[in-house]
């Protein structure tokens, strides 16, 4: 059995989070799992001595604080934090309302910040720990019609994770930004993904992209969540884990394309770029 490190995993009632929690329990870790409903956690995962399911509104800083304190009261510490909770909001920038866009940020960005704000004091004081922020390859490549808002939330996660990594390093706390590709989970199912309340017919490419994701990619994603979960555990056991981690062959391929594009654009416009110097 593994040393009983304590994991704190958000968004754990389905998808990669659920698979991760199940595997952690099999491997003997202690797990605090959160979701909007405690019942959904027990239904998905069951009951275990080392398992603490908690209902938590990730968009409420107070609720997150209470959940973290409950975890500390139960297990005495938190060793590894996985910011996994999030959802995909589909819709072009024009057709999504202010409310729809802000809600995606509340969950995907500010929810993760709430968890970070509430857990880092314990990690810092114990001079150890590991934070996994689950972004998306869409946090590196944003050129998906109808996914601009979602991708921008993941770009935000990438940005603050890079800062977090250097902020926490002096305290012996590792930080890993995970860019998953497409994993075969419920992420694109009707109960998880949200579409625009007022779609506009003019956006043909957006509707095609939406249909492709919901009807063709959903259920046919190339990556296995079980292997993804095992990989996260493997990364947590490394002495020097990566700050940036691409997860999946598709993620690797899209990252390489983005790198080449940036290099080509930088060189193409180099003369103008350098012309601003005194």
mmCIF file of C-alpha atoms in Angstrom:
data_model
loop_
_atom_site.group_PDB
_atom_site.id
_atom_site.type_symbol
_atom_site.label_atom_id
_atom_site.label_comp_id
_atom_site.label_asym_id
_atom_site.label_seq_id
_atom_site.Cartn_x
_atom_site.Cartn_y
_atom_site.Cartn_z
ATOM 1 C CA UNK A 1 0.000 0.000 0.000
ATOM 2 C CA UNK A 2 1.102 3.549 -0.690
ATOM 3 C CA UNK A 3 2.025 5.996 2.047
ATOM 4 C CA UNK A 4 -1.306 7.511 2.938
ATOM 5 C CA UNK A 5 -0.881 10.928 1.410
ATOM 6 C CA UNK A 6 -4.055 12.992 1.395
ATOM 7 C CA UNK A 7 -5.447 14.095 -1.959
ATOM 8 C CA UNK A 8 -8.019 16.892 -2.357
ATOM 9 C CA UNK A 9 -9.797 16.482 -5.703
ATOM 10 C CA UNK A 10 -12.487 18.803 -7.067
ATOM 11 C CA UNK A 11 -15.050 17.872 -9.706
ATOM 12 C CA UNK A 12 -14.836 14.247 -8.623
ATOM 13 C CA UNK A 13 -18.308 12.874 -9.320
ATOM 14 C CA UNK A 14 -17.623 12.135 -12.978
ATOM 15 C CA UNK A 15 -15.027 12.198 -15.711
ATOM 16 C CA UNK A 16 -11.323 12.189 -15.037
ATOM 17 C CA UNK A 17 -11.907 13.263 -11.433
ATOM 18 C CA UNK A 18 -14.042 10.216 -10.666
ATOM 19 C CA UNK A 19 -11.561 7.864 -12.321
ATOM 20 C CA UNK A 20 -8.694 9.438 -10.399
ATOM 21 C CA UNK A 21 -10.436 9.140 -7.036
ATOM 22 C CA UNK A 22 -11.273 5.477 -7.624
ATOM 23 C CA UNK A 23 -7.678 4.682 -8.549
ATOM 24 C CA UNK A 24 -6.308 6.621 -5.575
ATOM 25 C CA UNK A 25 -8.487 4.614 -3.200
ATOM 26 C CA UNK A 26 -7.381 1.348 -4.837
ATOM 27 C CA UNK A 27 -3.764 2.408 -4.302
ATOM 28 C CA UNK A 28 -4.354 3.205 -0.625
ATOM 29 C CA UNK A 29 -4.332 6.982 -0.603
ATOM 30 C CA UNK A 30 -6.640 9.105 1.529
ATOM 31 C CA UNK A 31 -8.992 11.133 -0.644
ATOM 32 C CA UNK A 32 -11.153 14.178 -0.070
ATOM 33 C CA UNK A 33 -13.443 14.557 -3.081
ATOM 34 C CA UNK A 34 -15.743 17.455 -3.775
ATOM 35 C CA UNK A 35 -18.695 18.018 -6.047
ATOM 36 C CA UNK A 36 -21.901 20.031 -6.133
ATOM 37 C CA UNK A 37 -23.663 17.043 -4.577
ATOM 38 C CA UNK A 38 -22.347 14.656 -1.924
ATOM 39 C CA UNK A 39 -24.819 12.013 -3.083
ATOM 40 C CA UNK A 40 -23.363 12.109 -6.585
ATOM 41 C CA UNK A 41 -19.962 11.304 -5.101
ATOM 42 C CA UNK A 42 -21.136 8.373 -3.019
ATOM 43 C CA UNK A 43 -23.190 7.071 -5.949
ATOM 44 C CA UNK A 44 -20.180 7.273 -8.257
ATOM 45 C CA UNK A 45 -17.486 6.050 -5.891
ATOM 46 C CA UNK A 46 -19.114 4.299 -2.930
ATOM 47 C CA UNK A 47 -17.940 4.313 0.665
ATOM 48 C CA UNK A 48 -14.387 3.756 1.876
ATOM 49 C CA UNK A 49 -12.560 4.286 5.154
ATOM 50 C CA UNK A 50 -10.064 6.612 3.492
ATOM 51 C CA UNK A 51 -12.693 8.533 1.504
ATOM 52 C CA UNK A 52 -14.319 11.831 2.493
ATOM 53 C CA UNK A 53 -16.972 13.030 0.015
ATOM 54 C CA UNK A 54 -17.937 16.685 0.421
ATOM 55 C CA UNK A 55 -20.612 18.820 -1.175
ATOM 56 C CA UNK A 56 -18.937 22.085 -2.149
ATOM 57 C CA UNK A 57 -19.863 25.116 -4.218
ATOM 58 C CA UNK A 58 -16.513 25.848 -5.814
ATOM 59 C CA UNK A 59 -17.600 29.373 -6.714
ATOM 60 C CA UNK A 60 -18.020 30.252 -3.020
ATOM 61 C CA UNK A 61 -14.783 31.101 -1.241
ATOM 62 C CA UNK A 62 -16.493 30.514 2.103
ATOM 63 C CA UNK A 63 -17.776 27.078 1.058
ATOM 64 C CA UNK A 64 -14.325 26.091 -0.209
ATOM 65 C CA UNK A 65 -12.781 27.246 3.063
ATOM 66 C CA UNK A 66 -15.189 25.091 5.057
ATOM 67 C CA UNK A 67 -14.492 22.052 2.880
ATOM 68 C CA UNK A 68 -10.730 22.451 3.262
ATOM 69 C CA UNK A 69 -11.078 22.795 7.048
ATOM 70 C CA UNK A 70 -13.248 19.675 7.143
ATOM 71 C CA UNK A 71 -10.543 17.818 5.233
ATOM 72 C CA UNK A 72 -7.880 18.977 7.691
ATOM 73 C CA UNK A 73 -10.067 18.017 10.645
ATOM 74 C CA UNK A 74 -10.551 14.524 9.194
ATOM 75 C CA UNK A 75 -7.060 13.667 7.938
ATOM 76 C CA UNK A 76 -4.823 16.251 9.613
ATOM 77 C CA UNK A 77 -3.231 17.456 6.392
ATOM 78 C CA UNK A 78 -3.565 17.869 2.628
ATOM 79 C CA UNK A 79 -0.682 16.754 0.434
ATOM 80 C CA UNK A 80 -1.918 16.931 -3.144
ATOM 81 C CA UNK A 81 -4.532 19.255 -4.616
ATOM 82 C CA UNK A 82 -6.185 18.559 -7.955
ATOM 83 C CA UNK A 83 -8.136 21.457 -9.418
ATOM 84 C CA UNK A 84 -10.225 19.426 -11.811
ATOM 85 C CA UNK A 85 -13.710 20.981 -11.566
ATOM 86 C CA UNK A 86 -14.837 22.784 -14.700
ATOM 87 C CA UNK A 87 -17.107 22.648 -17.713
ATOM 88 C CA UNK A 88 -17.127 23.645 -21.352
ATOM 89 C CA UNK A 89 -19.266 26.580 -22.439
ATOM 90 C CA UNK A 90 -19.892 26.427 -26.172
ATOM 91 C CA UNK A 91 -20.796 29.549 -28.121
ATOM 92 C CA UNK A 92 -19.200 32.371 -30.086
ATOM 93 C CA UNK A 93 -18.084 35.528 -28.343
ATOM 94 C CA UNK A 94 -20.995 37.467 -29.821
ATOM 95 C CA UNK A 95 -23.793 35.067 -29.009
ATOM 96 C CA UNK A 96 -22.843 34.182 -25.432
ATOM 97 C CA UNK A 97 -24.395 36.475 -22.855
ATOM 98 C CA UNK A 98 -22.417 38.235 -20.151
ATOM 99 C CA UNK A 99 -23.974 35.825 -17.645
ATOM 100 C CA UNK A 100 -22.956 32.724 -19.620
ATOM 101 C CA UNK A 101 -19.380 33.930 -20.056
ATOM 102 C CA UNK A 102 -18.967 35.015 -16.446
ATOM 103 C CA UNK A 103 -20.362 31.747 -15.110
ATOM 104 C CA UNK A 104 -17.735 29.787 -17.029
ATOM 105 C CA UNK A 105 -15.057 31.983 -15.470
ATOM 106 C CA UNK A 106 -16.599 31.647 -12.001
ATOM 107 C CA UNK A 107 -16.231 27.871 -12.119
ATOM 108 C CA UNK A 108 -13.140 27.303 -14.258
ATOM 109 C CA UNK A 109 -11.008 30.216 -13.070
ATOM 110 C CA UNK A 110 -12.215 31.728 -9.817
ATOM 111 C CA UNK A 111 -13.247 28.310 -8.480
ATOM 112 C CA UNK A 112 -9.691 27.054 -8.857
ATOM 113 C CA UNK A 113 -8.368 30.250 -7.294
ATOM 114 C CA UNK A 114 -10.638 29.695 -4.297
ATOM 115 C CA UNK A 115 -9.178 26.230 -3.807
ATOM 116 C CA UNK A 116 -5.623 27.504 -4.206
ATOM 117 C CA UNK A 117 -6.196 30.370 -1.770
ATOM 118 C CA UNK A 118 -7.610 28.022 0.855
ATOM 119 C CA UNK A 119 -5.139 25.117 0.521
ATOM 120 C CA UNK A 120 -1.782 26.842 0.002
ATOM 121 C CA UNK A 121 -1.486 28.020 3.637
ATOM 122 C CA UNK A 122 -1.360 24.375 4.756
ATOM 123 C CA UNK A 123 0.997 23.291 1.984
ATOM 124 C CA UNK A 124 3.272 26.238 2.675
ATOM 125 C CA UNK A 125 3.375 25.645 6.417
ATOM 126 C CA UNK A 126 4.198 21.950 6.023
ATOM 127 C CA UNK A 127 6.843 22.763 3.385
ATOM 128 C CA UNK A 128 5.605 20.078 1.024
ATOM 129 C CA UNK A 129 2.820 19.287 -1.386
ATOM 130 C CA UNK A 130 1.804 19.252 -5.015
ATOM 131 C CA UNK A 131 -0.855 21.232 -6.866
ATOM 132 C CA UNK A 132 -2.234 19.925 -10.147
ATOM 133 C CA UNK A 133 -4.213 22.479 -12.124
ATOM 134 C CA UNK A 134 -6.119 20.711 -14.880
ATOM 135 C CA UNK A 135 -6.306 23.075 -17.838
ATOM 136 C CA UNK A 136 -6.848 21.738 -21.358
ATOM 137 C CA UNK A 137 -4.981 21.714 -24.618
ATOM 138 C CA UNK A 138 -7.534 24.487 -25.228
ATOM 139 C CA UNK A 139 -5.497 26.503 -22.740
ATOM 140 C CA UNK A 140 -2.623 26.438 -25.199
ATOM 141 C CA UNK A 141 -4.473 26.404 -28.522
ATOM 142 C CA UNK A 142 -7.567 28.586 -28.770
ATOM 143 C CA UNK A 143 -8.428 28.315 -32.450
ATOM 144 C CA UNK A 144 -11.646 26.333 -32.010
ATOM 145 C CA UNK A 145 -14.779 28.119 -33.311
ATOM 146 C CA UNK A 146 -17.431 28.372 -30.551
ATOM 147 C CA UNK A 147 -14.942 27.520 -27.815
ATOM 148 C CA UNK A 148 -13.348 30.936 -27.298
ATOM 149 C CA UNK A 149 -14.725 31.564 -23.818
ATOM 150 C CA UNK A 150 -13.906 28.068 -22.590
ATOM 151 C CA UNK A 151 -10.401 28.210 -24.050
ATOM 152 C CA UNK A 152 -9.845 31.638 -22.519
ATOM 153 C CA UNK A 153 -10.679 30.261 -19.061
ATOM 154 C CA UNK A 154 -8.031 27.609 -19.561
ATOM 155 C CA UNK A 155 -5.528 30.176 -20.826
ATOM 156 C CA UNK A 156 -6.183 31.978 -17.540
ATOM 157 C CA UNK A 157 -5.515 28.783 -15.592
ATOM 158 C CA UNK A 158 -2.254 28.369 -17.494
ATOM 159 C CA UNK A 159 -1.201 31.923 -16.723
ATOM 160 C CA UNK A 160 -1.795 31.882 -12.999
ATOM 161 C CA UNK A 161 -0.343 28.377 -12.687
ATOM 162 C CA UNK A 162 2.968 29.547 -14.116
ATOM 163 C CA UNK A 163 3.062 32.247 -11.458
ATOM 164 C CA UNK A 164 1.950 29.831 -8.748
ATOM 165 C CA UNK A 165 4.798 27.469 -9.614
ATOM 166 C CA UNK A 166 7.454 30.057 -8.839
ATOM 167 C CA UNK A 167 5.566 31.398 -5.829
ATOM 168 C CA UNK A 168 5.325 27.977 -4.169
ATOM 169 C CA UNK A 169 8.736 26.609 -5.115
ATOM 170 C CA UNK A 170 10.556 28.182 -2.110
ATOM 171 C CA UNK A 171 8.174 26.282 0.174
ATOM 172 C CA UNK A 172 8.878 22.881 -1.352
ATOM 173 C CA UNK A 173 5.492 22.735 -3.066
ATOM 174 C CA UNK A 174 5.370 21.418 -6.632
ATOM 175 C CA UNK A 175 2.945 22.779 -9.211
ATOM 176 C CA UNK A 176 1.952 21.033 -12.427
ATOM 177 C CA UNK A 177 -0.146 22.535 -15.194
ATOM 178 C CA UNK A 178 -1.854 19.706 -17.068
ATOM 179 C CA UNK A 179 -2.971 20.145 -20.685
ATOM 180 C CA UNK A 180 -5.214 17.135 -21.415
ATOM 181 C CA UNK A 181 -6.321 16.344 -24.926
ATOM 182 C CA UNK A 182 -9.648 14.631 -25.590
ATOM 183 C CA UNK A 183 -10.403 11.984 -22.951
ATOM 184 C CA UNK A 184 -13.328 9.595 -23.222
ATOM 185 C CA UNK A 185 -15.393 10.927 -20.318
ATOM 186 C CA UNK A 186 -18.769 12.644 -19.893
ATOM 187 C CA UNK A 187 -17.157 16.056 -20.515
ATOM 188 C CA UNK A 188 -18.967 16.583 -23.831
ATOM 189 C CA UNK A 189 -22.233 14.955 -22.738
ATOM 190 C CA UNK A 190 -25.466 16.930 -22.399
ATOM 191 C CA UNK A 191 -25.280 16.866 -18.600
ATOM 192 C CA UNK A 192 -21.863 18.516 -18.561
ATOM 193 C CA UNK A 193 -21.345 20.791 -21.552
ATOM 194 C CA UNK A 194 -23.379 23.988 -21.962
ATOM 195 C CA UNK A 195 -24.407 25.511 -25.293
ATOM 196 C CA UNK A 196 -25.420 29.074 -26.112
ATOM 197 C CA UNK A 197 -28.933 30.023 -25.015
ATOM 198 C CA UNK A 198 -29.323 32.267 -28.053
ATOM 199 C CA UNK A 199 -27.287 30.836 -30.944
ATOM 200 C CA UNK A 200 -26.957 32.846 -34.146
ATOM 201 C CA UNK A 201 -27.423 31.081 -37.490
ATOM 202 C CA UNK A 202 -24.815 33.343 -39.098
ATOM 203 C CA UNK A 203 -22.003 31.468 -37.358
ATOM 204 C CA UNK A 204 -21.813 28.443 -39.628
ATOM 205 C CA UNK A 205 -18.295 27.390 -38.586
ATOM 206 C CA UNK A 206 -19.274 27.573 -34.923
ATOM 207 C CA UNK A 207 -22.303 25.353 -35.442
ATOM 208 C CA UNK A 208 -20.191 22.854 -37.383
ATOM 209 C CA UNK A 209 -17.572 22.815 -34.612
ATOM 210 C CA UNK A 210 -20.277 22.397 -31.986
ATOM 211 C CA UNK A 211 -21.888 19.514 -33.868
ATOM 212 C CA UNK A 212 -18.526 17.845 -34.428
ATOM 213 C CA UNK A 213 -17.730 17.915 -30.710
ATOM 214 C CA UNK A 214 -21.153 16.817 -29.477
ATOM 215 C CA UNK A 215 -21.958 14.241 -32.145
ATOM 216 C CA UNK A 216 -18.660 12.902 -33.488
ATOM 217 C CA UNK A 217 -15.920 13.459 -30.901
ATOM 218 C CA UNK A 218 -18.134 12.719 -27.881
ATOM 219 C CA UNK A 219 -17.811 9.018 -27.131
ATOM 220 C CA UNK A 220 -14.907 8.609 -29.531
ATOM 221 C CA UNK A 221 -12.199 10.536 -27.709
ATOM 222 C CA UNK A 222 -8.787 8.895 -28.202
ATOM 223 C CA UNK A 223 -7.534 9.007 -24.611
ATOM 224 C CA UNK A 224 -8.280 6.610 -21.747
ATOM 225 C CA UNK A 225 -9.186 8.343 -18.440
ATOM 226 C CA UNK A 226 -7.885 5.350 -16.462
ATOM 227 C CA UNK A 227 -4.442 5.825 -17.987
ATOM 228 C CA UNK A 228 -4.723 9.553 -17.355
ATOM 229 C CA UNK A 229 -5.490 8.966 -13.680
ATOM 230 C CA UNK A 230 -2.579 6.563 -13.291
ATOM 231 C CA UNK A 231 -0.329 9.118 -14.978
ATOM 232 C CA UNK A 232 -1.286 11.870 -12.529
ATOM 233 C CA UNK A 233 -0.445 9.566 -9.626
ATOM 234 C CA UNK A 234 2.867 8.726 -11.266
ATOM 235 C CA UNK A 235 3.675 12.429 -11.658
ATOM 236 C CA UNK A 236 2.842 13.027 -7.985
ATOM 237 C CA UNK A 237 5.518 10.525 -6.982
ATOM 238 C CA UNK A 238 8.333 12.201 -8.919
ATOM 239 C CA UNK A 239 11.017 14.095 -7.055
ATOM 240 C CA UNK A 240 11.064 16.814 -9.731
ATOM 241 C CA UNK A 241 7.731 16.775 -11.588
ATOM 242 C CA UNK A 242 7.120 18.989 -14.626
ATOM 243 C CA UNK A 243 5.477 22.385 -14.432
ATOM 244 C CA UNK A 244 3.970 21.945 -17.909
ATOM 245 C CA UNK A 245 2.591 18.549 -18.856
ATOM 246 C CA UNK A 246 0.837 17.640 -22.115
ATOM 247 C CA UNK A 247 -1.445 14.641 -21.640
ATOM 248 C CA UNK A 248 -2.346 12.708 -24.758
ATOM 249 C CA UNK A 249 -0.953 12.262 -28.266
ATOM 250 C CA UNK A 250 -3.517 14.750 -29.604
ATOM 251 C CA UNK A 251 -2.440 17.353 -27.049
ATOM 252 C CA UNK A 252 1.186 16.837 -28.023
ATOM 253 C CA UNK A 253 0.387 17.251 -31.718
ATOM 254 C CA UNK A 254 -1.631 20.436 -31.233
ATOM 255 C CA UNK A 255 1.081 21.892 -29.005
ATOM 256 C CA UNK A 256 3.706 21.251 -31.664
ATOM 257 C CA UNK A 257 1.534 22.995 -34.267
ATOM 258 C CA UNK A 258 1.113 26.005 -31.979
ATOM 259 C CA UNK A 259 4.848 26.201 -31.321
ATOM 260 C CA UNK A 260 5.592 26.124 -35.063
ATOM 261 C CA UNK A 261 2.979 28.809 -35.709
ATOM 262 C CA UNK A 262 4.451 31.121 -33.082
ATOM 263 C CA UNK A 263 7.956 30.600 -34.431
ATOM 264 C CA UNK A 264 6.834 31.297 -38.007
ATOM 265 C CA UNK A 265 4.865 34.407 -37.040
ATOM 266 C CA UNK A 266 7.700 35.710 -34.877
ATOM 267 C CA UNK A 267 10.209 35.368 -37.706
ATOM 268 C CA UNK A 268 7.861 36.727 -40.373
ATOM 269 C CA UNK A 269 7.273 39.958 -38.459
ATOM 270 C CA UNK A 270 10.666 40.144 -36.757
ATOM 271 C CA UNK A 271 11.729 43.407 -38.416
ATOM 272 C CA UNK A 272 8.599 45.229 -37.263
ATOM 273 C CA UNK A 273 8.806 43.632 -33.821
ATOM 274 C CA UNK A 274 12.341 44.909 -33.291
ATOM 275 C CA UNK A 275 11.573 48.366 -34.716
ATOM 276 C CA UNK A 276 10.171 49.698 -31.430
ATOM 277 C CA UNK A 277 13.575 50.004 -29.737
ATOM 278 C CA UNK A 278 15.032 53.447 -28.960
#
